Amino acid sequence: MPTVLDEIISGVREDLAARRAATSFQQIEAMAAAAPPALDPLPVFRTAPGVAVIAEVKRRSPSKGALADIPEPGALAAAYAAGGASAVSVLTEQRRFGGSLADLDLVRSAVSIPVLRKDFIVDAYQVYEARAHGADLVLLMASALDDEQLSDLHDLATRLGMTPLVEVHDAAELERALAVRPSLVGVNARNLKTLEVDRQVVADLLPLLPSDVVAVAESGVSGPADVADYVRAGAGAVLVGEALVTGGAPAEAVAAFITAASGVRAAAAGSASAAPQDKE
Ligand SMILES: O=P(O)(O)OC[C@@H](O)[C@@H](O)c1c[nH]c2ccccc12
């Protein structure tokens, strides 16, 4: 039986074929080369106070159906940036998530922070396309790619100046992901084959990441307490969609996540400096 992920990817391939018929590989390559250079998100992620929030523009999802209309993705992205987000994620998958490259264009022109193209990337064309539309980061899902594809697409995105976010959901995928020496790894609490969310997966896998990799906790955040849990588990960044698009106050929500994360860091610093005295 095909999984949800298999079904999404076959739709993505059909839509891709239609775009390719309209814009050739050479044309998209030339557009990517002509785009302003990509921003490097890693220094921003490493120095963000509390936690780096990657805030997502997400209209619908296969698990929840319609989430929010989002008539003005650029305005939403600007609110995220005003709240202190370190990057904006734009879902460009059409059939299940209601996104498009037009959303990516609108967000790109509305903010100056790094922008992630979030899609089911299975072909080099999509990587050039991301760059042509101003993306600084691209999502590469270990669950959707074999080792060779993952390595080739990671190299291509890096050559184009972008930062790949390599997404994993279990220890085997993490091992495959680390083979490409990524600088940014996301642990998705949602299993995209079953759509179930298990935040424990994040807590289990984040400690296995090398310390020079920026660790992103993805999915399943319903409020600041979940962000605090992810930060305690070792997340340097959190990727949040649903809670931000349905909450009605995106800037305030992003700011509250950062405040919660800063609280965790302050408590950890306090107990570290208290520890030697405790022993006396
Ligand atoms: O809405 P949430 O639970 O906050 O999740 C956001 C993001 O993690 C989720 O949209 C996501 C993570 N990885 C993906 C891969 C494809 C599509 C979507 C995703």
CSV table of C-alpha atoms in Angstrom, one decimal, residues 42 121 123-124 127 138-142 145-167 176-185 213:
chain,number,residue,atom,x,y,z
A,42,LEU,CA,23.7,29.5,10.1
A,121,ILE,CA,12.2,17.9,-3.3
A,123,ASP,CA,14.7,16.4,-8.5
A,124,ALA,CA,17.5,18.8,-9.3
A,127,VAL,CA,16.6,23.0,-6.3
A,138,VAL,CA,15.8,24.0,0.9
A,139,LEU,CA,14.3,21.0,2.7
A,140,LEU,CA,15.8,17.6,1.8
A,141,MET,CA,13.8,14.8,3.3
A,142,ALA,CA,15.8,11.6,4.0
A,145,LEU,CA,15.4,10.3,-1.2
A,146,ASP,CA,17.9,7.5,-1.6
A,147,ASP,CA,21.5,7.9,-0.5
A,148,GLU,CA,22.7,9.0,-3.9
A,149,GLN,CA,19.8,11.5,-4.4
A,150,LEU,CA,20.3,12.9,-1.0
A,151,SER,CA,24.0,13.4,-1.6
A,152,ASP,CA,23.6,14.8,-5.1
A,153,LEU,CA,20.8,17.3,-4.1
A,154,HIS,CA,22.8,18.3,-1.0
A,155,ASP,CA,25.8,19.1,-3.1
A,156,LEU,CA,23.8,21.0,-5.7
A,157,ALA,CA,22.0,23.1,-3.2
A,158,THR,CA,25.3,23.9,-1.5
A,159,ARG,CA,26.9,24.8,-4.8
A,160,LEU,CA,24.1,27.2,-5.4
A,161,GLY,CA,24.9,28.9,-2.1
A,162,MET,CA,21.9,27.5,-0.3
A,163,THR,CA,21.8,25.7,3.0
A,164,PRO,CA,20.0,22.3,2.9
A,165,LEU,CA,17.9,21.4,5.9
A,166,VAL,CA,18.2,17.6,6.0
A,167,GLU,CA,15.1,16.1,7.6
A,176,ARG,CA,22.1,8.4,6.3
A,177,ALA,CA,21.7,12.1,6.7
A,178,LEU,CA,25.0,12.5,8.6
A,179,ALA,CA,26.8,10.8,5.7
A,180,VAL,CA,26.4,13.9,3.6
A,181,ARG,CA,28.0,16.0,6.4
A,182,PRO,CA,25.1,18.4,6.7
A,183,SER,CA,25.4,21.6,8.7
A,184,LEU,CA,21.6,21.7,9.4
A,185,VAL,CA,19.5,18.7,10.5
A,213,VAL,CA,25.4,20.7,13.4
